PDB file of C-alpha atoms and ligand atoms in Angstrom:
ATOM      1  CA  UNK A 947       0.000   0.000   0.000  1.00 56.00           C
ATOM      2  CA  UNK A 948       2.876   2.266   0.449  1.00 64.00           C
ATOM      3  CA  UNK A 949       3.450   2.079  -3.802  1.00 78.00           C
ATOM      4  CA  UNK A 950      -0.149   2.818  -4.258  1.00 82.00           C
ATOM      5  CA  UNK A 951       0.335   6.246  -6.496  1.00 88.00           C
ATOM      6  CA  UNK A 952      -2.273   8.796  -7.131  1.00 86.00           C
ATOM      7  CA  UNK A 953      -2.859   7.791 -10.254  1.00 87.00           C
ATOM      8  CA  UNK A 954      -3.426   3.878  -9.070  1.00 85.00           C
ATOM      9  CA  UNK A 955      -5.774   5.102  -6.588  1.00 85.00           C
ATOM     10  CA  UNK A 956      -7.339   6.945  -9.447  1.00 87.00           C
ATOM     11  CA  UNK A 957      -7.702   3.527 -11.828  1.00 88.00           C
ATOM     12  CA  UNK A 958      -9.119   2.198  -8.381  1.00 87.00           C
ATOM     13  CA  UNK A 959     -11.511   5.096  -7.996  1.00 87.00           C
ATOM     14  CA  UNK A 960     -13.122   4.771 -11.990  1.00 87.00           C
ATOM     15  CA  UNK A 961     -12.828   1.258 -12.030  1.00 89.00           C
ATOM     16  CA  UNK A 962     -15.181   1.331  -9.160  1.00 89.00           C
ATOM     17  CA  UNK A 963     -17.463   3.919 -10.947  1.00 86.00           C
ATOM     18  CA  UNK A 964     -17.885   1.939 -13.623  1.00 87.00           C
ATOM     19  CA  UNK A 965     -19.113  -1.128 -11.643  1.00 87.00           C
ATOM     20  CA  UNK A 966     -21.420   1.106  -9.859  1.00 86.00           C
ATOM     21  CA  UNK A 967     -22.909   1.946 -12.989  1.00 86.00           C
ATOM     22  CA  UNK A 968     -23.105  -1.097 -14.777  1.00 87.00           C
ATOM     23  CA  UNK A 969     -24.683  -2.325 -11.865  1.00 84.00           C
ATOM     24  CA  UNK A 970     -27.268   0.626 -11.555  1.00 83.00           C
ATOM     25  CA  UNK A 971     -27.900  -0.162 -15.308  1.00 83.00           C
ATOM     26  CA  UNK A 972     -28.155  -3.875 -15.307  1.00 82.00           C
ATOM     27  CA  UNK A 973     -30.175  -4.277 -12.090  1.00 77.00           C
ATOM     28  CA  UNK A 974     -33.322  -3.444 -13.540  1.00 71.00           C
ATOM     29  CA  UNK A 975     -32.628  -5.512 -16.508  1.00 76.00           C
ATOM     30  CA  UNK A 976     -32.494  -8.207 -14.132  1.00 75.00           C
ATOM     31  CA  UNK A 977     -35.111  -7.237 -11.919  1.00 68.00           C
ATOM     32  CA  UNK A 978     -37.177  -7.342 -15.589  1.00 67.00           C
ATOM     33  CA  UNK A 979     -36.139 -11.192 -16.108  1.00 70.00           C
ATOM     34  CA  UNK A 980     -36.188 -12.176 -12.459  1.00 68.00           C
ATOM     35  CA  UNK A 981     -39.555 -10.470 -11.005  1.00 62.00           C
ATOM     36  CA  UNK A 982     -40.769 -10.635  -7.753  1.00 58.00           C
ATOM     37  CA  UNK A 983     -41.695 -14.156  -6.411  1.00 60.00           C
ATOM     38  CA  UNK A 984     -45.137 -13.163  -5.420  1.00 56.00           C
ATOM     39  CA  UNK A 985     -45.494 -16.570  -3.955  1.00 57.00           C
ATOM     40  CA  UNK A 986     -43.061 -15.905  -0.750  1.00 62.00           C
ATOM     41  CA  UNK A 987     -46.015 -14.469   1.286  1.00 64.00           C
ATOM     42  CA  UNK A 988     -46.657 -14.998   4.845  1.00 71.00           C
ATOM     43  CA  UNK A 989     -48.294 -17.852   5.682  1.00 73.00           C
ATOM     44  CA  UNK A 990     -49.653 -16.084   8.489  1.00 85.00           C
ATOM     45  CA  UNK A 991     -52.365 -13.373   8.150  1.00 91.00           C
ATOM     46  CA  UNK A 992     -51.067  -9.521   8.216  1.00 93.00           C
ATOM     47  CA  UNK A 993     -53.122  -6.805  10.603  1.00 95.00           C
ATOM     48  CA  UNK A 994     -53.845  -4.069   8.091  1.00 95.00           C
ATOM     49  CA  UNK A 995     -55.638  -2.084  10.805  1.00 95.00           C
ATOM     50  CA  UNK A 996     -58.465  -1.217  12.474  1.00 96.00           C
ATOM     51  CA  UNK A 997     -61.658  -0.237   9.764  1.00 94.00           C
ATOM     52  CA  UNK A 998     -61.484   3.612  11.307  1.00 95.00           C
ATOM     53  CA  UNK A 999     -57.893   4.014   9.788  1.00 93.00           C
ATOM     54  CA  UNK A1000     -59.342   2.819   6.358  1.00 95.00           C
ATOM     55  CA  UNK A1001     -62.918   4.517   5.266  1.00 95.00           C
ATOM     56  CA  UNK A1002     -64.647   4.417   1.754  1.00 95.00           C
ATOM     57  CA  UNK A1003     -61.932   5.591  -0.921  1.00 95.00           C
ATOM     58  CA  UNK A1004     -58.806   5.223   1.303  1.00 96.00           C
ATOM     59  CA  UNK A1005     -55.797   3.405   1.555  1.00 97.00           C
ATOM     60  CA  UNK A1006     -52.545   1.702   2.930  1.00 97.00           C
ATOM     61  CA  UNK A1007     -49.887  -0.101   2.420  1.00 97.00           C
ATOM     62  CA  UNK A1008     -48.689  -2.585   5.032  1.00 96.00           C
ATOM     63  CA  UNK A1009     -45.668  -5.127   4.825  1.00 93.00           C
ATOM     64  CA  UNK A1010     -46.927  -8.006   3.468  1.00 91.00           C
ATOM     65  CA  UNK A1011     -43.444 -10.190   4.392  1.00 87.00           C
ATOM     66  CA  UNK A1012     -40.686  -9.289   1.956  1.00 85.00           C
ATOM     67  CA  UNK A1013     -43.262  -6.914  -0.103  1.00 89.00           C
ATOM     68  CA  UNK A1014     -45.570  -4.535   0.391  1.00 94.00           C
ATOM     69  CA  UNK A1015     -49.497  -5.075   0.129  1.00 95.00           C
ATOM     70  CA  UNK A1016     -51.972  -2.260  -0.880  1.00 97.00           C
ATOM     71  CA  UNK A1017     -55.163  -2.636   0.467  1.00 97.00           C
ATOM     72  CA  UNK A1018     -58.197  -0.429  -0.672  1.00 97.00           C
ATOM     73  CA  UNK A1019     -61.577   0.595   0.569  1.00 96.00           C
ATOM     74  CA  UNK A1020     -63.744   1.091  -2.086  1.00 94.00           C
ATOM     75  CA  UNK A1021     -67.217   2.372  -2.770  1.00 92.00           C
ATOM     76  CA  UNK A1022     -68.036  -1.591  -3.750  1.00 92.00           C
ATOM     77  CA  UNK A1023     -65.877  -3.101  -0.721  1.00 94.00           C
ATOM     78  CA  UNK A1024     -61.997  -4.213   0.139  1.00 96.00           C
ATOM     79  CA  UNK A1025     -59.887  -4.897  -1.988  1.00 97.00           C
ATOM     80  CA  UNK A1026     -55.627  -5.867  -1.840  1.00 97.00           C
ATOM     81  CA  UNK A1027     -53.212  -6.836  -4.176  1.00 96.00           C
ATOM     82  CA  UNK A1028     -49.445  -6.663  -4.042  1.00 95.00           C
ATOM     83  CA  UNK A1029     -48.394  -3.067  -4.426  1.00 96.00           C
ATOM     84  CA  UNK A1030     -45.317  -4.481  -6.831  1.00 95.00           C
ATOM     85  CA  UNK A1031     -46.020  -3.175 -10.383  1.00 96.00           C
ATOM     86  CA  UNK A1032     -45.644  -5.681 -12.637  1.00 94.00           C
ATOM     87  CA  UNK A1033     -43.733  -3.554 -14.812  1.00 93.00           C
ATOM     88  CA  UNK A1034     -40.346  -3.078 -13.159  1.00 91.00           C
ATOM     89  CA  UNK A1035     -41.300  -3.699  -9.534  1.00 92.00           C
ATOM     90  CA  UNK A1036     -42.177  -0.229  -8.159  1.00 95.00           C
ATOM     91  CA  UNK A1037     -44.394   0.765  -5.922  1.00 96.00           C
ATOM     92  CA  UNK A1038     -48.020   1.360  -6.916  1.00 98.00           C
ATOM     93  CA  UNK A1039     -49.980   3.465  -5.011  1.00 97.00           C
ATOM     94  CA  UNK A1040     -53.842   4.495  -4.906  1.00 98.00           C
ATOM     95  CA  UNK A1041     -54.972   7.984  -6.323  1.00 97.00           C
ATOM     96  CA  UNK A1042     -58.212   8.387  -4.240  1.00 95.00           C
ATOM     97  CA  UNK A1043     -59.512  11.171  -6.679  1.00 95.00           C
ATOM     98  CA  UNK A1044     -58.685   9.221  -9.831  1.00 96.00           C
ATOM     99  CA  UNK A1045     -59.963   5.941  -8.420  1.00 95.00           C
ATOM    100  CA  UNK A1046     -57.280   4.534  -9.641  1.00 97.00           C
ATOM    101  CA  UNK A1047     -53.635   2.615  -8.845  1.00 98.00           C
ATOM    102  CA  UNK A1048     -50.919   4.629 -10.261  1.00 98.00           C
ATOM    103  CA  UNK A1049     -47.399   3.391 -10.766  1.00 97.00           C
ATOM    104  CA  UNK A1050     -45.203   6.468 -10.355  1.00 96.00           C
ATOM    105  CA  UNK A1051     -42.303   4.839 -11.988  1.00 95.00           C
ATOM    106  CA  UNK A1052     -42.845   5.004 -15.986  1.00 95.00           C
ATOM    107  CA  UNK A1053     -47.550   6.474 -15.421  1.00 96.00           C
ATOM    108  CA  UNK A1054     -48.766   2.894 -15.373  1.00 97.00           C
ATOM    109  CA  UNK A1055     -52.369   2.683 -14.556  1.00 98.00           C
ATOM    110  CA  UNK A1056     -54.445  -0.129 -12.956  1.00 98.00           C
ATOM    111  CA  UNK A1057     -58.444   0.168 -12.240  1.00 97.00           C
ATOM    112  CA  UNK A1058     -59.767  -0.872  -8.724  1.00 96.00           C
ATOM    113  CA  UNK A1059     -59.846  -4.506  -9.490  1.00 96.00           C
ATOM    114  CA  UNK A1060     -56.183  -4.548 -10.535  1.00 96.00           C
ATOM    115  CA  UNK A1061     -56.322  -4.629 -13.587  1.00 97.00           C
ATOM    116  CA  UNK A1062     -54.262  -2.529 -16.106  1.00 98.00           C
ATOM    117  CA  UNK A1063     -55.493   0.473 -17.509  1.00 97.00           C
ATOM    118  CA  UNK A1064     -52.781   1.839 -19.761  1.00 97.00           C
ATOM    119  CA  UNK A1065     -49.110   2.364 -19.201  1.00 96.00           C
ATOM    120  CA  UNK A1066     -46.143  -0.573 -19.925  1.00 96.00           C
ATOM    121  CA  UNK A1067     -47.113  -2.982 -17.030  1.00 96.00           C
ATOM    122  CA  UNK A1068     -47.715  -6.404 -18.756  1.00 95.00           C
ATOM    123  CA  UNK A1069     -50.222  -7.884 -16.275  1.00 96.00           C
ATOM    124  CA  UNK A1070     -52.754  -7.307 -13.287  1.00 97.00           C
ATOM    125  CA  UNK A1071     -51.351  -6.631  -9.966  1.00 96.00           C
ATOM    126  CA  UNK A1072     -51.373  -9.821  -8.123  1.00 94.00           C
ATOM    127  CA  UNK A1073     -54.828 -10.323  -5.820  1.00 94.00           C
ATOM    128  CA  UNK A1074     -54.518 -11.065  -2.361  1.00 94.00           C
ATOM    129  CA  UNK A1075     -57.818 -11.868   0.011  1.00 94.00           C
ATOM    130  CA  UNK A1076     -58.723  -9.175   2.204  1.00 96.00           C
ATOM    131  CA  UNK A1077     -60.772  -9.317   5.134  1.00 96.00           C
ATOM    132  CA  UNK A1078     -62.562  -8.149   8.420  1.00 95.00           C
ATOM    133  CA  UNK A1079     -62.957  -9.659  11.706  1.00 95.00           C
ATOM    134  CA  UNK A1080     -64.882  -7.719  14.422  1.00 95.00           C
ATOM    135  CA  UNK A1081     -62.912  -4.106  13.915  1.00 96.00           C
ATOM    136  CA  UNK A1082     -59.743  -5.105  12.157  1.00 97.00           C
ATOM    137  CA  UNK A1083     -58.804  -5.511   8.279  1.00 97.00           C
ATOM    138  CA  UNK A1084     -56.339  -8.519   7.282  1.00 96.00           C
ATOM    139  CA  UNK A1085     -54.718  -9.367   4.287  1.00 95.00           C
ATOM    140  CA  UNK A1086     -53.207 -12.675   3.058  1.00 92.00           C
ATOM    141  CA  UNK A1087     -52.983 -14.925   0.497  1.00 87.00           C
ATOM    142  CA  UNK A1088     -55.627 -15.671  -1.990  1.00 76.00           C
ATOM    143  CA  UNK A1089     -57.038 -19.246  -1.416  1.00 61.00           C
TER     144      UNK A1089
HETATM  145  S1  FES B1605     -42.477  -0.027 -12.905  1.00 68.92           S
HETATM  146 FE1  FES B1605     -44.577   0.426 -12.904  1.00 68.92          FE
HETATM  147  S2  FES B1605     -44.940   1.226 -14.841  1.00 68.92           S
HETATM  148 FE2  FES B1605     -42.853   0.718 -14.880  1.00 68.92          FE
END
């Protein structure tokens, strides 16, 4: 380390740079060939919350084990599907005013049921069952 010149520590310096930015460019390339594995969910049921926290037209996200669940109330009942697009595995959220899920990441669209309303996502958000018992909201897997 004593040899190590500026201008080796410079080659050091780019060299890590450019593997930085290969992998910057390359992960979503992956992430495009290797998508989510919807099918690691908890076996367990996840609290949402209580029905107060989520009235006609709102929202939330909860951690639905290594990914993140939206759950919707809306004007025809609850509804929750994985909140990964299926696009490039952002997160969607719900525009209350738009009654719709939006995908921030490239404007990709999905309608209440999940389905996809324009934008590059190939497929419908993933369904998960959704349900009440006494004053709280769960979410889990679809049977
Ligand atoms: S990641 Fe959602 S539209 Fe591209």
């Amino acid at each position: 380390m004593d040899n190590l010149t500026r201008r080796d520590f410079l080659k050091i310096f780019n060299r890590l740079l450019a593997a930085t930015g290969l992998a910057a460019i390359l992960s979503p390339v992956v992430a495009y060939f290797y998508p989510p594995n919807l099918e690691e969910i908890p076996a367990e049921p996840v609290l949402v919350g209580s029905a107060a926290e989520l009235p006609v037209g709102a929202s939330k996200t909860v951690r639905f084990g290594r990914y993140p669940a939206l759950v919707i109330h809306t004007a025809g009942g609850l509804r929750a599907f994985s909140a990964v697009c299926t696009h490039f595995a952002c997160v969607v959220k719900w525009d209350e005013a738009a009654e719709q899920i939006v995908c921030p990441c490239h404007e990709g669209y999905f309608d209440a049921t999940g389905a996809v309303v324009s934008g590059p996502p190939p497929t419908p958000l993933a369904s998960l069952a959704v349900w009440q018992v006494g004053d709280e909201i769960y979410v889990g897997s679809e049977a």
